[in-house]
PDB file of C-alpha atoms in Angstrom:
ATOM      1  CA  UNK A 800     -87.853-101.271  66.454  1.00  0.00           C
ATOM      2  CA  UNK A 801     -86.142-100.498  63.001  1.00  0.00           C
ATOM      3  CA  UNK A 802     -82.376-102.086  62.563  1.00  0.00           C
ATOM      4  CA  UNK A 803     -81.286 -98.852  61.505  1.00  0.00           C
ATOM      5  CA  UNK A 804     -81.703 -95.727  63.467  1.00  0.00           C
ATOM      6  CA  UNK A 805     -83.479 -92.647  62.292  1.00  0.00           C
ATOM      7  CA  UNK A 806     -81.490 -89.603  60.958  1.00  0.00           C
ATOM      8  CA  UNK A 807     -81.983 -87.157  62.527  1.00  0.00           C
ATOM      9  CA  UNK A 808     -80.248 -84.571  60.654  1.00  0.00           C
ATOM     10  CA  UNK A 809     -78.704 -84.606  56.571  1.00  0.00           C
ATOM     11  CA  UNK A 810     -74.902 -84.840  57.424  1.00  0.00           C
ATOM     12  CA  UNK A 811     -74.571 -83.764  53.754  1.00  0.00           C
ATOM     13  CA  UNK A 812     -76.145 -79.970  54.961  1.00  0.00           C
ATOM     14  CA  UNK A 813     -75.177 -76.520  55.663  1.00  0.00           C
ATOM     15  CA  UNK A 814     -74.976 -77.161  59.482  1.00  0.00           C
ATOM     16  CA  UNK A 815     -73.235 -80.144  59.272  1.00  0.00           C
ATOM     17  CA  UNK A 816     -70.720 -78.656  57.017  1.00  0.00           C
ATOM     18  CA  UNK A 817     -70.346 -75.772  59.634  1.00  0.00           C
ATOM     19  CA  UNK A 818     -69.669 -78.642  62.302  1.00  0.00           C
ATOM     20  CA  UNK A 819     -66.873 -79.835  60.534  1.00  0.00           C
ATOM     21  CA  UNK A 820     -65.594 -76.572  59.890  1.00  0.00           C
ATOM     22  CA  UNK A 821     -65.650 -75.469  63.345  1.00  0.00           C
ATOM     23  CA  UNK A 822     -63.877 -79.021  64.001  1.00  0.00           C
ATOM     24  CA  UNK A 823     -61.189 -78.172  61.556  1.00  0.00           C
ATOM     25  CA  UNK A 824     -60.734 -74.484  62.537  1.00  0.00           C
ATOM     26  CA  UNK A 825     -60.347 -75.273  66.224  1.00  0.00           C
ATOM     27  CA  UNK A 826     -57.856 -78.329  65.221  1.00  0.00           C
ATOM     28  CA  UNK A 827     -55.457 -76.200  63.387  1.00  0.00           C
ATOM     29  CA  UNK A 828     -55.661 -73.479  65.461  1.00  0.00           C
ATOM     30  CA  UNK A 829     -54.744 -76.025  68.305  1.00  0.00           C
ATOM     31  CA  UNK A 830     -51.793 -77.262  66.446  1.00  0.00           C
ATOM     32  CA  UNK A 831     -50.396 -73.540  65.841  1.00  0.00           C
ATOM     33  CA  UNK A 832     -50.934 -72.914  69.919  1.00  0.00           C
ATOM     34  CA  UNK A 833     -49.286 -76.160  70.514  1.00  0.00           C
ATOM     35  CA  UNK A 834     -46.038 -75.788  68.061  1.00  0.00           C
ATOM     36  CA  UNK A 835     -45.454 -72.087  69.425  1.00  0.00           C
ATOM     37  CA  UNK A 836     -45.637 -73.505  73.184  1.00  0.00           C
ATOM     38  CA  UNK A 837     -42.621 -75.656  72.357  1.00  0.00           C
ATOM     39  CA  UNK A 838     -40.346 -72.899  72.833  1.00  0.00           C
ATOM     40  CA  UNK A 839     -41.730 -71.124  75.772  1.00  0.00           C
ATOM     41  CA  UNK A 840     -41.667 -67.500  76.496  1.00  0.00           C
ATOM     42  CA  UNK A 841     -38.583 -67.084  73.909  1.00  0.00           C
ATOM     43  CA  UNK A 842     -39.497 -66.656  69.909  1.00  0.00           C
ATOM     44  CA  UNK A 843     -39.396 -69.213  67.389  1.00  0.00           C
ATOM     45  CA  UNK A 844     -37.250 -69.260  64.488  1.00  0.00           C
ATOM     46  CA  UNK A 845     -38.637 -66.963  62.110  1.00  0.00           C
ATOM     47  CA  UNK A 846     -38.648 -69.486  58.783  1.00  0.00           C
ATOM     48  CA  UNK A 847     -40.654 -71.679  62.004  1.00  0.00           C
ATOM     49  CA  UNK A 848     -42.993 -68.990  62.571  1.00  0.00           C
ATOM     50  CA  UNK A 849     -43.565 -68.415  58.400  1.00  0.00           C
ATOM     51  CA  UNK A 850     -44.312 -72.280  58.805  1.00  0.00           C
ATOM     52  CA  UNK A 851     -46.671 -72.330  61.420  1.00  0.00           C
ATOM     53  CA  UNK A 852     -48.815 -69.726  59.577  1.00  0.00           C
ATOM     54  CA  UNK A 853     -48.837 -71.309  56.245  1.00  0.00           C
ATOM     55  CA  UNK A 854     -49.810 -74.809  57.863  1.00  0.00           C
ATOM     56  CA  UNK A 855     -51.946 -73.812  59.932  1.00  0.00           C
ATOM     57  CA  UNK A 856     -53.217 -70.546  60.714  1.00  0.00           C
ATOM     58  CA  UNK A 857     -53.647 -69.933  57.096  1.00  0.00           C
ATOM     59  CA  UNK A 858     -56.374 -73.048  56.366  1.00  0.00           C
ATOM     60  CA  UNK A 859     -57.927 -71.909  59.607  1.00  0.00           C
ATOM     61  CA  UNK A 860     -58.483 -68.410  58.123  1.00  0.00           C
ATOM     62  CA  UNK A 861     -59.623 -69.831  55.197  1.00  0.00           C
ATOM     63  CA  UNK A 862     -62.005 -71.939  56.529  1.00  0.00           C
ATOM     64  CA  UNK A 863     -63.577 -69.212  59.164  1.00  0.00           C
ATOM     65  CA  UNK A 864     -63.744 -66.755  56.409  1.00  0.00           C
ATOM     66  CA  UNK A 865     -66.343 -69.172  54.119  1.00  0.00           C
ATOM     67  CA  UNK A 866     -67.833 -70.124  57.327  1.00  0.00           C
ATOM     68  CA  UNK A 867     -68.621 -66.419  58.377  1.00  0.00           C
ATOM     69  CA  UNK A 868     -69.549 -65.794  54.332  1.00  0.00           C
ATOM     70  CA  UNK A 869     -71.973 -68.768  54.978  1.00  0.00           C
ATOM     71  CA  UNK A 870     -73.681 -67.377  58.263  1.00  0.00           C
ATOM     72  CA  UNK A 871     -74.086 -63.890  56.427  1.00  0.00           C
ATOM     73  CA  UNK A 872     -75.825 -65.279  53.287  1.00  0.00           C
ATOM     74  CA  UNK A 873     -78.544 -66.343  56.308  1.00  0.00           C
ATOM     75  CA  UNK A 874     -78.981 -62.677  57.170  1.00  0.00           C
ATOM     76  CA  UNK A 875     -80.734 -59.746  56.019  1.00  0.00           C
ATOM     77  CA  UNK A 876     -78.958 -56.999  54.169  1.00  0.00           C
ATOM     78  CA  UNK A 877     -78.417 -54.166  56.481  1.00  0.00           C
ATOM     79  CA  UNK A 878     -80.340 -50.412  55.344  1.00  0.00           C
ATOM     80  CA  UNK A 879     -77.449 -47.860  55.382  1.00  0.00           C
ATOM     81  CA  UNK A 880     -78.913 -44.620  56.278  1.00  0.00           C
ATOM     82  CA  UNK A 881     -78.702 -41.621  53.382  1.00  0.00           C
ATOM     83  CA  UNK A 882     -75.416 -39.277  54.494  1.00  0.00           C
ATOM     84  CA  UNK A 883     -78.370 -36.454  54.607  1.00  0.00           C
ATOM     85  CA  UNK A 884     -80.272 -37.743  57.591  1.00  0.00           C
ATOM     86  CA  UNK A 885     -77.243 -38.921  59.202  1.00  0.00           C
ATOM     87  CA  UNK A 886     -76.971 -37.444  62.659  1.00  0.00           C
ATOM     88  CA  UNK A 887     -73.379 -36.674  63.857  1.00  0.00           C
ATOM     89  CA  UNK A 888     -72.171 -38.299  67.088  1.00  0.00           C
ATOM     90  CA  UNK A 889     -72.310 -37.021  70.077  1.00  0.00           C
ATOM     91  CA  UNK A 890     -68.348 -36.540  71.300  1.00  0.00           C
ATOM     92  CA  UNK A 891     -67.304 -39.153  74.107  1.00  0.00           C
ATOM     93  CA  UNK A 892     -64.988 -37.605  77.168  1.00  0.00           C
ATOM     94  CA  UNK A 893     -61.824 -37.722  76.575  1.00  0.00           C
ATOM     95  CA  UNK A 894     -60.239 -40.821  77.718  1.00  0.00           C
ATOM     96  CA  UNK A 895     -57.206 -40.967  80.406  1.00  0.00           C
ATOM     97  CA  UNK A 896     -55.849 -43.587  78.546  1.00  0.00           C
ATOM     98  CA  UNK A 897     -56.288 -44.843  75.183  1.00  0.00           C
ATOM     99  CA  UNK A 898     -58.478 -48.240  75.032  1.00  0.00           C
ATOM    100  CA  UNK A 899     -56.968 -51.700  74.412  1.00  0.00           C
ATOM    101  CA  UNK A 900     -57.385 -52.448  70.423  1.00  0.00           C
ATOM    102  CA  UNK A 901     -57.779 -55.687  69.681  1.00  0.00           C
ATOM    103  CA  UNK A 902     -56.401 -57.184  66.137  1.00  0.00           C
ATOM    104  CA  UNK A 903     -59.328 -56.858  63.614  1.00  0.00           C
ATOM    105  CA  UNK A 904     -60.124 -60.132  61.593  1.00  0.00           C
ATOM    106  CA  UNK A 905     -59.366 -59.928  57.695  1.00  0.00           C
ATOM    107  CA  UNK A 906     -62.684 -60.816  55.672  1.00  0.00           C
ATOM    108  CA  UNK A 907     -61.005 -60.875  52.239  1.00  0.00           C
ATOM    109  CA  UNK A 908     -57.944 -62.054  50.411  1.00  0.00           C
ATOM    110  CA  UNK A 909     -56.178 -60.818  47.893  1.00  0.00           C
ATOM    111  CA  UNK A 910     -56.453 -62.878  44.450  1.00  0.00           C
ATOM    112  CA  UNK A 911     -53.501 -64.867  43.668  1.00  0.00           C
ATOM    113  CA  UNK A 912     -50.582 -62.784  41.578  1.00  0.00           C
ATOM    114  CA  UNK A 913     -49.566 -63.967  38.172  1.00  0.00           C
ATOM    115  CA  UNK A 914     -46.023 -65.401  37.581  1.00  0.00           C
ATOM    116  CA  UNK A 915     -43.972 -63.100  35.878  1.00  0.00           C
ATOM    117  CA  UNK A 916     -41.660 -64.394  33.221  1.00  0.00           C
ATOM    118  CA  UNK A 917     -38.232 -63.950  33.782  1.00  0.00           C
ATOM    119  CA  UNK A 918     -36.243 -61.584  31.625  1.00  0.00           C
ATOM    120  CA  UNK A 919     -33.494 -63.012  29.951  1.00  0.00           C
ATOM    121  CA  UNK A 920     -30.060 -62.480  30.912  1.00  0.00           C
ATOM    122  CA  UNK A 921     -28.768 -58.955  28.960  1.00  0.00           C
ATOM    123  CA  UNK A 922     -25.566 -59.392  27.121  1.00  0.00           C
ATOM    124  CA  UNK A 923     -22.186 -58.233  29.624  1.00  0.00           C
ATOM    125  CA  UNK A 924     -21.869 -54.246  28.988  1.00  0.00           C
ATOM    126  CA  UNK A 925     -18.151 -52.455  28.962  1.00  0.00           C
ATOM    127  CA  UNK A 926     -17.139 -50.993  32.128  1.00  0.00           C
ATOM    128  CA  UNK A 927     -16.716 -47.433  32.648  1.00  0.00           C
ATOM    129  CA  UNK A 928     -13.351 -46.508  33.713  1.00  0.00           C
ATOM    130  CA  UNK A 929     -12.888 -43.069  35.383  1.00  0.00           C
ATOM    131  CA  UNK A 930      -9.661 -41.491  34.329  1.00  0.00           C
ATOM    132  CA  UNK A 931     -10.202 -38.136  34.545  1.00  0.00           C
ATOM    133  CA  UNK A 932     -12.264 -37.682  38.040  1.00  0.00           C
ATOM    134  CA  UNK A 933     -11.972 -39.902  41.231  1.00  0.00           C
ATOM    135  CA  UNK A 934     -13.959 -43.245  41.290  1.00  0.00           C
ATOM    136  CA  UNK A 935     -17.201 -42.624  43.131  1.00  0.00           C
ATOM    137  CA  UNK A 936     -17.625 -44.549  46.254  1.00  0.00           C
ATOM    138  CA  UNK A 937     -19.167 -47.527  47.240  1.00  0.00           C
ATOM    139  CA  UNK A 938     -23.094 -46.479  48.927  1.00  0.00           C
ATOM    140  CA  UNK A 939     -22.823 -47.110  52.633  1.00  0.00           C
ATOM    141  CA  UNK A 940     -24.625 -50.645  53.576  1.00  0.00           C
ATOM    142  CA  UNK A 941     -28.138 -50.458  55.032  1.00  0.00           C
ATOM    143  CA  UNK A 942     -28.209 -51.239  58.703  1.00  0.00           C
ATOM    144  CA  UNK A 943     -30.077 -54.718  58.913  1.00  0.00           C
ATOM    145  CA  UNK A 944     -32.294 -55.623  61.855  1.00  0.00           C
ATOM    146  CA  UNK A 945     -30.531 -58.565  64.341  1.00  0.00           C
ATOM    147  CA  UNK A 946     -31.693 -62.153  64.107  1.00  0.00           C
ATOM    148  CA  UNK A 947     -33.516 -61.570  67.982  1.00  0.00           C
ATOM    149  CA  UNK A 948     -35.505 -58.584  66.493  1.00  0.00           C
ATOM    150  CA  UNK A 949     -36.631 -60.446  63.125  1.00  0.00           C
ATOM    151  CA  UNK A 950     -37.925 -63.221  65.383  1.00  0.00           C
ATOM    152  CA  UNK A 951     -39.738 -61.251  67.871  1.00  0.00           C
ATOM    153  CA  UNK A 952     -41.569 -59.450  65.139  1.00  0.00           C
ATOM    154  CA  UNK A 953     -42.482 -62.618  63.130  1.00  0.00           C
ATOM    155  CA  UNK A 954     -43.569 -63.979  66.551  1.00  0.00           C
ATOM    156  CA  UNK A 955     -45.536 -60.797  67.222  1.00  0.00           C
ATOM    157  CA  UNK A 956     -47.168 -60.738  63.554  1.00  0.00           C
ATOM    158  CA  UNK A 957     -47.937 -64.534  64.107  1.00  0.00           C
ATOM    159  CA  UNK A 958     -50.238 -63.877  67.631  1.00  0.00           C
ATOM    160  CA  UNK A 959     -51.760 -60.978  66.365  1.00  0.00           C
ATOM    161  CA  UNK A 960     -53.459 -63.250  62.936  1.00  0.00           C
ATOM    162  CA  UNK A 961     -53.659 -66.113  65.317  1.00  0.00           C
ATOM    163  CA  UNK A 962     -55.355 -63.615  68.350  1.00  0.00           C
ATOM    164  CA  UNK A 963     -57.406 -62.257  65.773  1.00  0.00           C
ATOM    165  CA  UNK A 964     -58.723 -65.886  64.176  1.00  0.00           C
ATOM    166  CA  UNK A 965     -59.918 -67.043  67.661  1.00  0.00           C
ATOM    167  CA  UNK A 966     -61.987 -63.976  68.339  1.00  0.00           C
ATOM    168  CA  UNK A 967     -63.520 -64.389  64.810  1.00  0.00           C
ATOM    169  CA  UNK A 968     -64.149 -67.948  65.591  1.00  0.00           C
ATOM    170  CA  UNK A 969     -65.749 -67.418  69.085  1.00  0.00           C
ATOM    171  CA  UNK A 970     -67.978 -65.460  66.993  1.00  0.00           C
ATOM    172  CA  UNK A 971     -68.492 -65.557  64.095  1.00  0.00           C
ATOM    173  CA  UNK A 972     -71.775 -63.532  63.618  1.00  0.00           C
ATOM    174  CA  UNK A 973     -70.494 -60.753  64.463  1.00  0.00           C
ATOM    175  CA  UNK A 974     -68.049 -60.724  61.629  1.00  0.00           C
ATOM    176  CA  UNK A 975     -70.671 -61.858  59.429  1.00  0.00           C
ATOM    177  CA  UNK A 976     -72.526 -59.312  60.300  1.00  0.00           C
ATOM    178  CA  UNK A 977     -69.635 -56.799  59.683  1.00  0.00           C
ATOM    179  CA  UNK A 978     -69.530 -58.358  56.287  1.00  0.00           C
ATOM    180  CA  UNK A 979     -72.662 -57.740  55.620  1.00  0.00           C
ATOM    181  CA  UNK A 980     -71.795 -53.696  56.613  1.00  0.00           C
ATOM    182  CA  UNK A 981     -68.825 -53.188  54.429  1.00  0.00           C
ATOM    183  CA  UNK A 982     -70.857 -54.819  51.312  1.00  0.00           C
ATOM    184  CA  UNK A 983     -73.404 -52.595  51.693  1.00  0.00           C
ATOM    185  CA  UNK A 984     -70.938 -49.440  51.959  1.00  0.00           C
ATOM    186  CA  UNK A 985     -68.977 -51.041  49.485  1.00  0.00           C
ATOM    187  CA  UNK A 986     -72.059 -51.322  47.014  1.00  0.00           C
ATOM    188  CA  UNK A 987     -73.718 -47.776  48.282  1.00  0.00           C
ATOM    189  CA  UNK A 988     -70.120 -46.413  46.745  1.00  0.00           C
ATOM    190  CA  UNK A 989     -70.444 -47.813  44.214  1.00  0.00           C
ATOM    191  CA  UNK A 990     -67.453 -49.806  44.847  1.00  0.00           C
ATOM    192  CA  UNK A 991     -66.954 -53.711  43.633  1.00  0.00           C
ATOM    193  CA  UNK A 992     -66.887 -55.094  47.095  1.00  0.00           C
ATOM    194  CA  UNK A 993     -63.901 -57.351  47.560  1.00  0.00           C
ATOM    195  CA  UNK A 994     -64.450 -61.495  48.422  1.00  0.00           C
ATOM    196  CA  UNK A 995     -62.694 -64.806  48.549  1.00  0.00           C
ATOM    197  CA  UNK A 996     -60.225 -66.272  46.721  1.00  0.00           C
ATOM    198  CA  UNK A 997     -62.233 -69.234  45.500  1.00  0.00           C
ATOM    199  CA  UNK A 998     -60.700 -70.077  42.693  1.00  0.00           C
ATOM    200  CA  UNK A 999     -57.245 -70.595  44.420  1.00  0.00           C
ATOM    201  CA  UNK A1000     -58.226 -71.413  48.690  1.00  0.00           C
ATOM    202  CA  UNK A1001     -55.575 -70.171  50.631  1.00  0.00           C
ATOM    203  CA  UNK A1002     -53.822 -73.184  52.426  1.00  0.00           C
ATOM    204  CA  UNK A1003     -55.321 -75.735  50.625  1.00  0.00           C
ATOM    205  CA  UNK A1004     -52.214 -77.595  49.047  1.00  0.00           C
ATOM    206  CA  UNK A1005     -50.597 -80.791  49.069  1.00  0.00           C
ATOM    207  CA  UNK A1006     -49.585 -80.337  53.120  1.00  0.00           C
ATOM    208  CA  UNK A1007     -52.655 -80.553  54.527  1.00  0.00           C
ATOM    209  CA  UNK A1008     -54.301 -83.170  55.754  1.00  0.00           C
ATOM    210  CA  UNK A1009     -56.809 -84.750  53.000  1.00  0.00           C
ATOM    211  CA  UNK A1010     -59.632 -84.995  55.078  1.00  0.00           C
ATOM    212  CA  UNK A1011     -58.897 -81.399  56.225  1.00  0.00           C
ATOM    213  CA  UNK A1012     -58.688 -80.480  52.749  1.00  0.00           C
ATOM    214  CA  UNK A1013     -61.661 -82.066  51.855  1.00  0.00           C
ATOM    215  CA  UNK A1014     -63.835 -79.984  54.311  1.00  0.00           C
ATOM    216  CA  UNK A1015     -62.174 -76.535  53.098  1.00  0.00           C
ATOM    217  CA  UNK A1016     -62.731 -77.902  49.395  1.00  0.00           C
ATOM    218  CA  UNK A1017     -66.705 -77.708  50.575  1.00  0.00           C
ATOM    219  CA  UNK A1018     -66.620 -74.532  52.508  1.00  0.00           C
ATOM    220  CA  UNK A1019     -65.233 -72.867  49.290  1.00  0.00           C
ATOM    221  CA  UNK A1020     -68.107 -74.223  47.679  1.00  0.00           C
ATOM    222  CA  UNK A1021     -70.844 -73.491  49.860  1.00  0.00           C
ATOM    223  CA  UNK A1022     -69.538 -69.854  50.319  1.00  0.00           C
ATOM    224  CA  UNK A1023     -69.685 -69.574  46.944  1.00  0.00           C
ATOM    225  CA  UNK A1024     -73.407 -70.630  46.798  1.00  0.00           C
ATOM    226  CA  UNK A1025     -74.171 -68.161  49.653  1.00  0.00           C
ATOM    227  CA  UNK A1026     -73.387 -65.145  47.652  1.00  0.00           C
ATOM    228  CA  UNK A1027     -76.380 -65.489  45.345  1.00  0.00           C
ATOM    229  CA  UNK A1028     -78.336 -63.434  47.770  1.00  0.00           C
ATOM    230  CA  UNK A1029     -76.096 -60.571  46.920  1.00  0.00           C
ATOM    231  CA  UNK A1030     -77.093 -61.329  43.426  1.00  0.00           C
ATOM    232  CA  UNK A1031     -80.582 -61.658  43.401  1.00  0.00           C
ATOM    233  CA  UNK A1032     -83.352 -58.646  42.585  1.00  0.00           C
ATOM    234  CA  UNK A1033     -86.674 -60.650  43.265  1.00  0.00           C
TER     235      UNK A1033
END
């Protein structure tokens, strides 16, 4: 018998890197679950709930996102049919009530914004006095939501991403295969089909975790590796 035991599998692939990514997805999403429990059936703070979703939920969408990118670079392209030979649905009974909608998963992310310079301070101008007609009034003040409603809706906002992440994650090729639909809509359009901020990961700064950051770092890479399918004629 040999000292050291066989390996079985290279930790250094594409399905161990999904491992770890489904590890690190279902930790964070944990954590989120388990900092929003703290205050029962009444809402977090609302700078609490803008802190839960940048230290968690957002890494978690980040990672499922590359993840799902990865699973669709495994599939085939989907054939869209011409709009000619399309046949139109057949209408559905109308419904006595309308069905439950479920949150929809977000497969893309908006590229990180520039930082605009800031204009220099202009020079003080004269005021205008009105002698000869009657100072106009002050604009009434906007009526401002309450603290209670801010924090329900930040709360609300919060379940629905997080709600939305765990049915992505339970599966995730379904989304990949919805991927794989919009690119090819996107592309029969003749539309640039939108992707990943790889060049800036959402979540991954200084907060998180190193080995957590570490596994994203990957992800972003190996997404990034999956898309040459979309790029290549032979």
């Amino acid at each position: 018998m040999s000292e050291t035991d066989p390996q079985t599998e290279d930790e250094t692939g594409v399905a161990a890197l999904l491992r770890r990514a489904t590890g690190l997805a279902l930790g964070l999403m944990a954590m989120a679950r388990a900092a929003l429990a703290q205050f029962g059936a009444a809402p977090p703070p609302a700078a609490y709930t803008r802190l839960i979703l940048r230290r968690f939920v957002v890494p978690a969408e980040a990672t499922v996102r590359r993840a799902i990118l990865v699973l669709a670079g495994t599939l085939p392209r989907p054939v869209l049919r011409p709009a000619a030979s399309a046949r139109p649905a057949p209408k559905a009974p109308p419904k006595a009530q309308p069905g439950i909608r479920y949150p929809v998963f977000c497969l893309t992310e908006a590229e990180p914004r520039a930082r605009r310079p800031r204009p220099a301070p202009e020079a003080a101008l004269p005021r205008i006095l009105f002698l000869d007609t009657p100072t106009p009034s002050l604009p009434a003040p906007k009526p401002r939501p309450s603290a209670d409603e801010i924090e329900t809706a930040s709360q609300t906002r919060l379940l629905r991403r997080l709600f939305a992440l765990e049915r992505a994650y339970l599966n995730p090729w379904r989304e990949a295969r919805r991927y794989l639909r919009r690119y090819a809509r996107a592309e029969a359009d003749g539309r640039a089909p939108r992707r990943l901020a790889f060049t800036r990961i959402p979540g991954d700064t200084r907060h998180l975790y190193a080995p957590f950051r570490n596994v994203l770092q990957d992800m972003n890479l190996a997404a990034q590796d999956s898309l040459r399918w979309q790029t290549d004629t032979s």
